[in-house]
Amino acid sequence: MIHEIYPKVFFNQYDPSKRPAAEDRVIAFAGREFLCRIEGDQISYPSYSEARAAAPDDAAFIYAFDISGEDYYLCRTPERLSIEGFEYSDISTYGKVFPMDRAYAAIIAFHLNNWYSSERYCGRCGSELVPDGKERAMRCPKCGNLIYPRINPCVIVGVINDGKILCTQYNRPNAGRFALIAGFAEIGESLEECVKREVMEEVGLKVKDLRFYKSEPWGMSSSLLSGFYCRVDGDPEPHPDGVEIAAGRWFSREDLLEIYTPSHVALTSDMITKFMRGEVTEESLFGK
Ligand SMILES: [Zn+2]
């Protein structure tokens, strides 16, 4: 998955006193695009000295995070930077490039950049926000309101029954391949309740025996994904809601081996792939 960058280590402690050094990495966005160099499937970013020469204002550089001693900064400038050898690419590029730690840097920087772009004015009093100065937060100088980076909790659900896993297809043009049931947690809801509600809403099934699998930070939707496996409680016939979900279908390992191409970045794909390869079974999950 995208955050599995071992032996590299992601270190996100915010340090407001940090200022960029010449060789630090810089990620600059223009909407959904970010500035990078892609050679084959290898991605790299401009250094601070390269970006500073192109950016009009040093205040545009904000410390983002550290990956194994390599510091990353966001460059938050309204202009597109022009740096020889680097071009803007759509953020979806992150899923096709290596090394993984640099691909991961793009998606986390995207999350952070979106947050900074959204949190410019106080939602209570309308004053312009300023960086807090101590934590990764924006502060209202008038009313003291503190706003932390927004992270949306979300569940991914692998429902398993009788040697098969339930996959769904979204009801939208170009919905693409089958995925797992997924959705955002509502206010006042536990992740376990969210799993049950999402499965009921999307395919009309009751589920039981929830087993937490793994979580994954997912900067594309500012989310934190929690993956659960579970099994059907009662009738296994899916009834897709026809609104969000167009189709729901049970796939055996053999079905998947024929049609499914794993992706190395996403929790959904990791969960389907683990089932397809027999590394996750009803026996391993539920002791059946
Ligand atoms: Zn305020």
mmCIF file of C-alpha atoms and ligand atoms in Angstrom:
data_model
loop_
_atom_site.group_PDB
_atom_site.id
_atom_site.type_symbol
_atom_site.label_atom_id
_atom_site.label_comp_id
_atom_site.label_asym_id
_atom_site.label_seq_id
_atom_site.Cartn_x
_atom_site.Cartn_y
_atom_site.Cartn_z
ATOM 1 C CA MET A 1 0.000 0.000 0.000
ATOM 2 C CA ILE A 2 1.029 3.567 -0.631
ATOM 3 C CA HIS A 3 2.196 4.238 2.946
ATOM 4 C CA GLU A 4 4.260 1.044 3.166
ATOM 5 C CA ILE A 5 7.624 2.599 2.383
ATOM 6 C CA TYR A 6 9.911 0.452 4.541
ATOM 7 C CA PRO A 7 12.866 0.751 5.052
ATOM 8 C CA LYS A 8 12.083 4.471 4.677
ATOM 9 C CA VAL A 9 10.290 6.089 7.609
ATOM 10 C CA PHE A 10 7.669 8.835 7.389
ATOM 11 C CA PHE A 11 8.041 11.388 10.183
ATOM 12 C CA ASN A 12 5.317 14.015 10.378
ATOM 13 C CA GLN A 13 6.024 15.922 13.569
ATOM 14 C CA TYR A 14 5.429 19.570 12.774
ATOM 15 C CA ASP A 15 8.297 21.925 13.477
ATOM 16 C CA PRO A 16 7.346 25.575 12.810
ATOM 17 C CA SER A 17 10.937 26.726 13.309
ATOM 18 C CA LYS A 18 12.249 24.697 10.385
ATOM 19 C CA ARG A 19 13.452 26.655 7.384
ATOM 20 C CA PRO A 20 14.367 24.987 4.118
ATOM 21 C CA ALA A 21 17.964 24.124 3.239
ATOM 22 C CA ALA A 22 19.227 24.206 -0.347
ATOM 23 C CA GLU A 23 18.851 20.467 -1.009
ATOM 24 C CA ASP A 24 15.468 19.935 0.703
ATOM 25 C CA ARG A 25 12.628 18.710 -1.536
ATOM 26 C CA VAL A 26 9.772 20.952 -2.630
ATOM 27 C CA ILE A 27 6.318 19.942 -3.862
ATOM 28 C CA ALA A 28 4.269 22.678 -5.525
ATOM 29 C CA PHE A 29 0.653 22.256 -6.626
ATOM 30 C CA ALA A 30 -1.536 23.948 -9.199
ATOM 31 C CA GLY A 31 -4.998 22.548 -8.525
ATOM 32 C CA ARG A 32 -4.728 18.767 -8.940
ATOM 33 C CA GLU A 33 -1.338 19.010 -10.608
ATOM 34 C CA PHE A 34 2.060 18.898 -8.929
ATOM 35 C CA LEU A 35 5.524 19.792 -10.125
ATOM 36 C CA CYS A 36 7.851 16.835 -10.625
ATOM 37 C CA ARG A 37 10.260 15.120 -12.978
ATOM 38 C CA ILE A 38 9.379 11.649 -14.237
ATOM 39 C CA GLU A 39 12.079 9.594 -15.928
ATOM 40 C CA GLY A 40 10.780 6.142 -16.856
ATOM 41 C CA ASP A 41 8.813 5.258 -13.718
ATOM 42 C CA GLN A 42 11.069 7.228 -11.346
ATOM 43 C CA ILE A 43 9.822 10.470 -9.806
ATOM 44 C CA SER A 44 11.802 13.332 -8.285
ATOM 45 C CA TYR A 45 11.066 16.867 -7.080
ATOM 46 C CA PRO A 46 12.875 20.185 -7.342
ATOM 47 C CA SER A 47 15.216 21.183 -4.541
ATOM 48 C CA TYR A 48 14.542 24.255 -2.444
ATOM 49 C CA SER A 49 17.293 26.171 -4.234
ATOM 50 C CA GLU A 50 15.709 25.370 -7.620
ATOM 51 C CA ALA A 51 12.200 26.219 -6.406
ATOM 52 C CA ARG A 52 13.277 29.377 -4.552
ATOM 53 C CA ALA A 53 14.817 30.753 -7.744
ATOM 54 C CA ALA A 54 11.401 30.371 -9.430
ATOM 55 C CA ALA A 55 9.114 31.390 -6.551
ATOM 56 C CA PRO A 56 8.634 35.097 -5.830
ATOM 57 C CA ASP A 57 8.158 34.811 -2.066
ATOM 58 C CA ASP A 58 10.109 32.813 0.531
ATOM 59 C CA ALA A 59 7.033 32.818 2.801
ATOM 60 C CA ALA A 60 5.411 30.432 0.285
ATOM 61 C CA PHE A 61 7.538 27.540 1.604
ATOM 62 C CA ILE A 62 5.896 25.601 4.451
ATOM 63 C CA TYR A 63 7.517 22.651 6.168
ATOM 64 C CA ALA A 64 5.551 19.483 5.379
ATOM 65 C CA PHE A 65 7.279 16.324 6.701
ATOM 66 C CA ASP A 66 10.466 14.283 6.772
ATOM 67 C CA ILE A 67 11.027 10.915 5.122
ATOM 68 C CA SER A 68 14.151 9.219 6.495
ATOM 69 C CA GLY A 69 15.959 12.515 7.000
ATOM 70 C CA GLU A 70 14.836 14.087 3.707
ATOM 71 C CA ASP A 71 12.790 17.217 4.480
ATOM 72 C CA TYR A 72 9.851 18.125 2.257
ATOM 73 C CA TYR A 73 8.311 21.583 1.908
ATOM 74 C CA LEU A 74 5.108 22.703 0.246
ATOM 75 C CA CYS A 75 5.473 25.700 -2.014
ATOM 76 C CA ARG A 76 2.151 27.525 -1.722
ATOM 77 C CA THR A 77 2.184 30.094 -4.447
ATOM 78 C CA PRO A 78 -0.705 31.006 -6.751
ATOM 79 C CA GLU A 79 1.605 31.056 -9.778
ATOM 80 C CA ARG A 80 2.703 27.930 -11.601
ATOM 81 C CA LEU A 81 6.446 27.581 -11.069
ATOM 82 C CA SER A 82 8.666 27.282 -14.093
ATOM 83 C CA ILE A 83 11.726 25.142 -13.352
ATOM 84 C CA GLU A 84 13.788 23.600 -16.123
ATOM 85 C CA GLY A 85 13.453 19.819 -16.244
ATOM 86 C CA PHE A 86 10.250 19.713 -14.165
ATOM 87 C CA GLU A 87 6.635 19.619 -15.311
ATOM 88 C CA TYR A 88 3.216 19.626 -13.689
ATOM 89 C CA SER A 89 1.525 16.205 -13.603
ATOM 90 C CA ASP A 90 -1.925 15.161 -12.426
ATOM 91 C CA ILE A 91 -1.881 13.896 -8.833
ATOM 92 C CA SER A 92 -3.099 10.461 -10.016
ATOM 93 C CA THR A 93 0.453 9.969 -11.316
ATOM 94 C CA TYR A 94 1.485 8.941 -7.790
ATOM 95 C CA GLY A 95 0.081 5.442 -8.355
ATOM 96 C CA LYS A 96 2.369 4.756 -11.324
ATOM 97 C CA VAL A 97 5.750 5.972 -10.072
ATOM 98 C CA PHE A 98 8.578 4.933 -7.775
ATOM 99 C CA PRO A 99 10.306 4.964 -5.386
ATOM 100 C CA MET A 100 7.327 4.445 -3.104
ATOM 101 C CA ASP A 101 8.434 7.005 -0.520
ATOM 102 C CA ARG A 102 8.411 9.771 -3.142
ATOM 103 C CA ALA A 103 5.040 8.633 -4.498
ATOM 104 C CA TYR A 104 3.725 8.651 -0.943
ATOM 105 C CA ALA A 105 5.159 12.152 -0.423
ATOM 106 C CA ALA A 106 2.995 13.387 -3.329
ATOM 107 C CA ILE A 107 -0.284 12.106 -1.909
ATOM 108 C CA ILE A 108 0.393 13.347 1.634
ATOM 109 C CA ALA A 109 1.493 16.733 0.311
ATOM 110 C CA PHE A 110 -1.748 16.816 -1.736
ATOM 111 C CA HIS A 111 -3.783 16.250 1.432
ATOM 112 C CA LEU A 112 -1.886 18.969 3.313
ATOM 113 C CA ASN A 113 -2.042 21.413 0.424
ATOM 114 C CA ASN A 114 -5.804 20.947 0.071
ATOM 115 C CA TRP A 115 -6.205 21.590 3.775
ATOM 116 C CA TYR A 116 -4.171 24.804 3.655
ATOM 117 C CA SER A 117 -6.191 25.918 0.620
ATOM 118 C CA SER A 118 -9.505 25.310 2.397
ATOM 119 C CA GLU A 119 -8.658 26.800 5.791
ATOM 120 C CA ARG A 120 -8.078 30.439 5.060
ATOM 121 C CA TYR A 121 -10.894 32.081 7.005
ATOM 122 C CA CYS A 122 -12.377 31.395 10.435
ATOM 123 C CA GLY A 123 -15.683 29.514 10.232
ATOM 124 C CA ARG A 124 -16.851 31.186 13.450
ATOM 125 C CA CYS A 125 -16.096 34.848 12.864
ATOM 126 C CA GLY A 126 -14.823 35.148 9.291
ATOM 127 C CA SER A 127 -11.392 36.587 10.177
ATOM 128 C CA GLU A 128 -8.338 35.595 8.190
ATOM 129 C CA LEU A 129 -6.525 32.621 9.774
ATOM 130 C CA VAL A 130 -2.821 32.530 10.571
ATOM 131 C CA PRO A 131 -0.504 29.540 11.176
ATOM 132 C CA ASP A 132 -0.652 28.603 14.854
ATOM 133 C CA GLY A 133 3.106 28.767 15.380
ATOM 134 C CA LYS A 134 3.253 25.731 17.691
ATOM 135 C CA GLU A 135 1.247 22.925 16.101
ATOM 136 C CA ARG A 136 0.124 21.977 12.609
ATOM 137 C CA ALA A 137 -2.991 24.111 12.916
ATOM 138 C CA MET A 138 -4.471 27.380 11.704
ATOM 139 C CA ARG A 139 -5.545 29.875 14.355
ATOM 140 C CA CYS A 140 -8.012 32.738 14.311
ATOM 141 C CA PRO A 141 -6.255 35.814 15.778
ATOM 142 C CA LYS A 142 -9.624 37.356 16.667
ATOM 143 C CA CYS A 143 -11.619 34.582 18.401
ATOM 144 C CA GLY A 144 -8.909 31.965 19.069
ATOM 145 C CA ASN A 145 -10.547 29.226 16.967
ATOM 146 C CA LEU A 146 -7.990 26.497 16.196
ATOM 147 C CA ILE A 147 -8.373 24.356 13.075
ATOM 148 C CA TYR A 148 -6.396 21.134 12.708
ATOM 149 C CA PRO A 149 -5.863 19.198 9.473
ATOM 150 C CA ARG A 150 -9.066 17.475 8.502
ATOM 151 C CA ILE A 151 -8.980 13.689 8.227
ATOM 152 C CA ASN A 152 -12.161 11.919 7.146
ATOM 153 C CA PRO A 153 -12.630 8.399 8.568
ATOM 154 C CA CYS A 154 -13.775 5.874 6.006
ATOM 155 C CA VAL A 155 -14.326 2.104 5.916
ATOM 156 C CA ILE A 156 -13.507 -0.470 3.242
ATOM 157 C CA VAL A 157 -15.438 -3.721 3.666
ATOM 158 C CA GLY A 158 -14.571 -7.171 2.374
ATOM 159 C CA VAL A 159 -17.720 -9.270 2.867
ATOM 160 C CA ILE A 160 -16.941 -12.969 2.581
ATOM 161 C CA ASN A 161 -19.436 -15.794 2.266
ATOM 162 C CA ASP A 162 -19.146 -19.417 1.223
ATOM 163 C CA GLY A 163 -15.660 -19.042 -0.305
ATOM 164 C CA LYS A 164 -16.490 -15.843 -2.178
ATOM 165 C CA ILE A 165 -15.934 -12.125 -1.677
ATOM 166 C CA LEU A 166 -18.522 -9.472 -2.522
ATOM 167 C CA CYS A 167 -17.407 -6.851 -5.028
ATOM 168 C CA THR A 168 -19.432 -3.864 -6.159
ATOM 169 C CA GLN A 169 -19.446 -1.518 -9.106
ATOM 170 C CA TYR A 170 -20.292 2.160 -8.823
ATOM 171 C CA ASN A 171 -23.253 3.525 -10.705
ATOM 172 C CA ARG A 172 -21.438 6.159 -12.763
ATOM 173 C CA PRO A 173 -19.962 6.449 -16.242
ATOM 174 C CA ASN A 174 -16.570 4.777 -16.565
ATOM 175 C CA ALA A 175 -16.998 3.192 -13.134
ATOM 176 C CA GLY A 176 -14.277 0.744 -14.077
ATOM 177 C CA ARG A 177 -13.542 -2.464 -12.327
ATOM 178 C CA PHE A 178 -15.205 -3.942 -9.295
ATOM 179 C CA ALA A 179 -14.242 -2.636 -5.863
ATOM 180 C CA LEU A 180 -15.237 -3.313 -2.261
ATOM 181 C CA ILE A 181 -18.011 -1.616 -0.340
ATOM 182 C CA ALA A 182 -16.730 1.683 1.052
ATOM 183 C CA GLY A 183 -18.022 4.800 2.718
ATOM 184 C CA PHE A 184 -17.424 7.647 5.132
ATOM 185 C CA ALA A 185 -18.289 7.429 8.825
ATOM 186 C CA GLU A 186 -21.179 9.626 9.921
ATOM 187 C CA ILE A 187 -21.227 11.781 13.042
ATOM 188 C CA GLY A 188 -21.935 9.724 16.166
ATOM 189 C CA GLU A 189 -21.099 6.428 14.514
ATOM 190 C CA SER A 190 -18.383 3.885 15.366
ATOM 191 C CA LEU A 191 -16.393 2.323 12.545
ATOM 192 C CA GLU A 192 -18.131 -1.001 13.231
ATOM 193 C CA GLU A 193 -21.567 0.635 12.907
ATOM 194 C CA CYS A 194 -20.359 2.365 9.756
ATOM 195 C CA VAL A 195 -19.411 -1.018 8.239
ATOM 196 C CA LYS A 196 -22.863 -2.446 8.940
ATOM 197 C CA ARG A 197 -24.692 0.620 7.653
ATOM 198 C CA GLU A 198 -22.656 0.908 4.455
ATOM 199 C CA VAL A 199 -23.156 -2.771 3.567
ATOM 200 C CA MET A 200 -26.889 -2.471 4.238
ATOM 201 C CA GLU A 201 -27.197 0.765 2.238
ATOM 202 C CA GLU A 202 -25.150 -0.357 -0.751
ATOM 203 C CA VAL A 203 -26.252 -3.981 -1.182
ATOM 204 C CA GLY A 204 -28.996 -4.625 1.391
ATOM 205 C CA LEU A 205 -27.103 -7.293 3.369
ATOM 206 C CA LYS A 206 -26.719 -7.812 7.114
ATOM 207 C CA VAL A 207 -23.176 -8.637 8.245
ATOM 208 C CA LYS A 208 -21.535 -9.995 11.405
ATOM 209 C CA ASP A 209 -18.145 -11.073 12.800
ATOM 210 C CA LEU A 210 -16.247 -7.940 11.805
ATOM 211 C CA ARG A 211 -12.462 -8.346 11.702
ATOM 212 C CA PHE A 212 -10.275 -5.266 11.482
ATOM 213 C CA TYR A 213 -7.584 -5.775 8.850
ATOM 214 C CA LYS A 214 -5.440 -2.648 8.290
ATOM 215 C CA SER A 215 -5.726 1.091 7.911
ATOM 216 C CA GLU A 216 -4.310 3.372 5.254
ATOM 217 C CA PRO A 217 -3.978 7.156 5.024
ATOM 218 C CA TRP A 218 -5.611 8.196 1.757
ATOM 219 C CA GLY A 219 -4.719 11.753 0.853
ATOM 220 C CA MET A 220 -6.741 11.743 -2.379
ATOM 221 C CA SER A 221 -9.931 12.195 -0.345
ATOM 222 C CA SER A 222 -8.281 13.513 2.851
ATOM 223 C CA SER A 223 -9.271 10.201 4.437
ATOM 224 C CA LEU A 224 -8.082 7.575 6.817
ATOM 225 C CA LEU A 225 -9.303 4.220 5.503
ATOM 226 C CA SER A 226 -10.054 1.323 7.847
ATOM 227 C CA GLY A 227 -10.315 -2.067 6.233
ATOM 228 C CA PHE A 228 -12.622 -4.706 7.718
ATOM 229 C CA TYR A 229 -13.524 -8.204 6.662
ATOM 230 C CA CYS A 230 -16.838 -9.648 7.828
ATOM 231 C CA ARG A 231 -19.416 -12.275 6.809
ATOM 232 C CA VAL A 232 -23.066 -12.308 5.898
ATOM 233 C CA ASP A 233 -25.685 -12.681 8.590
ATOM 234 C CA GLY A 234 -28.637 -14.266 6.755
ATOM 235 C CA ASP A 235 -29.542 -14.149 3.073
ATOM 236 C CA PRO A 236 -26.419 -13.551 0.881
ATOM 237 C CA GLU A 237 -28.291 -12.320 -2.213
ATOM 238 C CA PRO A 238 -27.068 -8.743 -2.850
ATOM 239 C CA HIS A 239 -29.581 -6.062 -3.722
ATOM 240 C CA PRO A 240 -27.581 -3.100 -5.074
ATOM 241 C CA ASP A 241 -29.163 0.218 -4.184
ATOM 242 C CA GLY A 242 -29.159 1.252 -7.881
ATOM 243 C CA VAL A 243 -28.166 4.775 -6.843
ATOM 244 C CA GLU A 244 -24.555 4.640 -5.671
ATOM 245 C CA ILE A 245 -24.010 0.982 -6.532
ATOM 246 C CA ALA A 246 -24.994 -0.492 -9.896
ATOM 247 C CA ALA A 247 -23.924 -4.077 -9.297
ATOM 248 C CA GLY A 248 -22.885 -6.422 -6.523
ATOM 249 C CA ARG A 249 -21.423 -9.825 -7.290
ATOM 250 C CA TRP A 250 -19.775 -12.691 -5.416
ATOM 251 C CA PHE A 251 -16.330 -13.650 -6.705
ATOM 252 C CA SER A 252 -14.464 -16.864 -5.942
ATOM 253 C CA ARG A 253 -10.658 -16.930 -5.816
ATOM 254 C CA GLU A 254 -10.674 -18.576 -9.247
ATOM 255 C CA ASP A 255 -12.936 -15.823 -10.694
ATOM 256 C CA LEU A 256 -10.563 -13.157 -9.417
ATOM 257 C CA LEU A 257 -7.419 -14.922 -10.604
ATOM 258 C CA GLU A 258 -8.854 -14.708 -14.123
ATOM 259 C CA ILE A 259 -9.847 -11.072 -14.171
ATOM 260 C CA TYR A 260 -8.259 -9.121 -11.346
ATOM 261 C CA THR A 261 -5.075 -7.059 -11.683
ATOM 262 C CA PRO A 262 -3.764 -6.001 -8.269
ATOM 263 C CA SER A 263 -2.639 -2.434 -7.604
ATOM 264 C CA HIS A 264 0.244 -1.840 -5.221
ATOM 265 C CA VAL A 265 -1.146 1.385 -3.767
ATOM 266 C CA ALA A 266 -4.686 0.917 -2.429
ATOM 267 C CA LEU A 267 -6.148 -0.849 0.601
ATOM 268 C CA THR A 268 -9.136 -2.077 -1.452
ATOM 269 C CA SER A 269 -6.850 -3.833 -3.873
ATOM 270 C CA ASP A 270 -4.702 -5.208 -1.051
ATOM 271 C CA MET A 271 -7.814 -6.748 0.566
ATOM 272 C CA ILE A 272 -9.089 -8.270 -2.691
ATOM 273 C CA THR A 273 -5.604 -9.568 -3.517
ATOM 274 C CA LYS A 274 -5.133 -11.172 -0.090
ATOM 275 C CA PHE A 275 -8.401 -13.058 -0.618
ATOM 276 C CA MET A 276 -7.538 -13.964 -4.214
ATOM 277 C CA ARG A 277 -4.204 -15.463 -3.153
ATOM 278 C CA GLY A 278 -5.749 -17.448 -0.319
ATOM 279 C CA GLU A 279 -3.865 -15.461 2.342
ATOM 280 C CA VAL A 280 -7.196 -14.406 3.847
ATOM 281 C CA THR A 281 -9.858 -17.118 4.134
ATOM 282 C CA GLU A 282 -12.999 -17.735 6.153
ATOM 283 C CA GLU A 283 -10.958 -20.084 8.304
ATOM 284 C CA SER A 284 -8.186 -17.570 8.981
ATOM 285 C CA LEU A 285 -10.719 -14.830 9.726
ATOM 286 C CA PHE A 286 -13.511 -16.603 11.532
ATOM 287 C CA GLY A 287 -11.997 -19.952 12.496
ATOM 288 C CA LYS A 288 -14.609 -21.779 10.405
HETATM 289 ZN ZN ZN B 1 -12.539 33.564 14.521
#
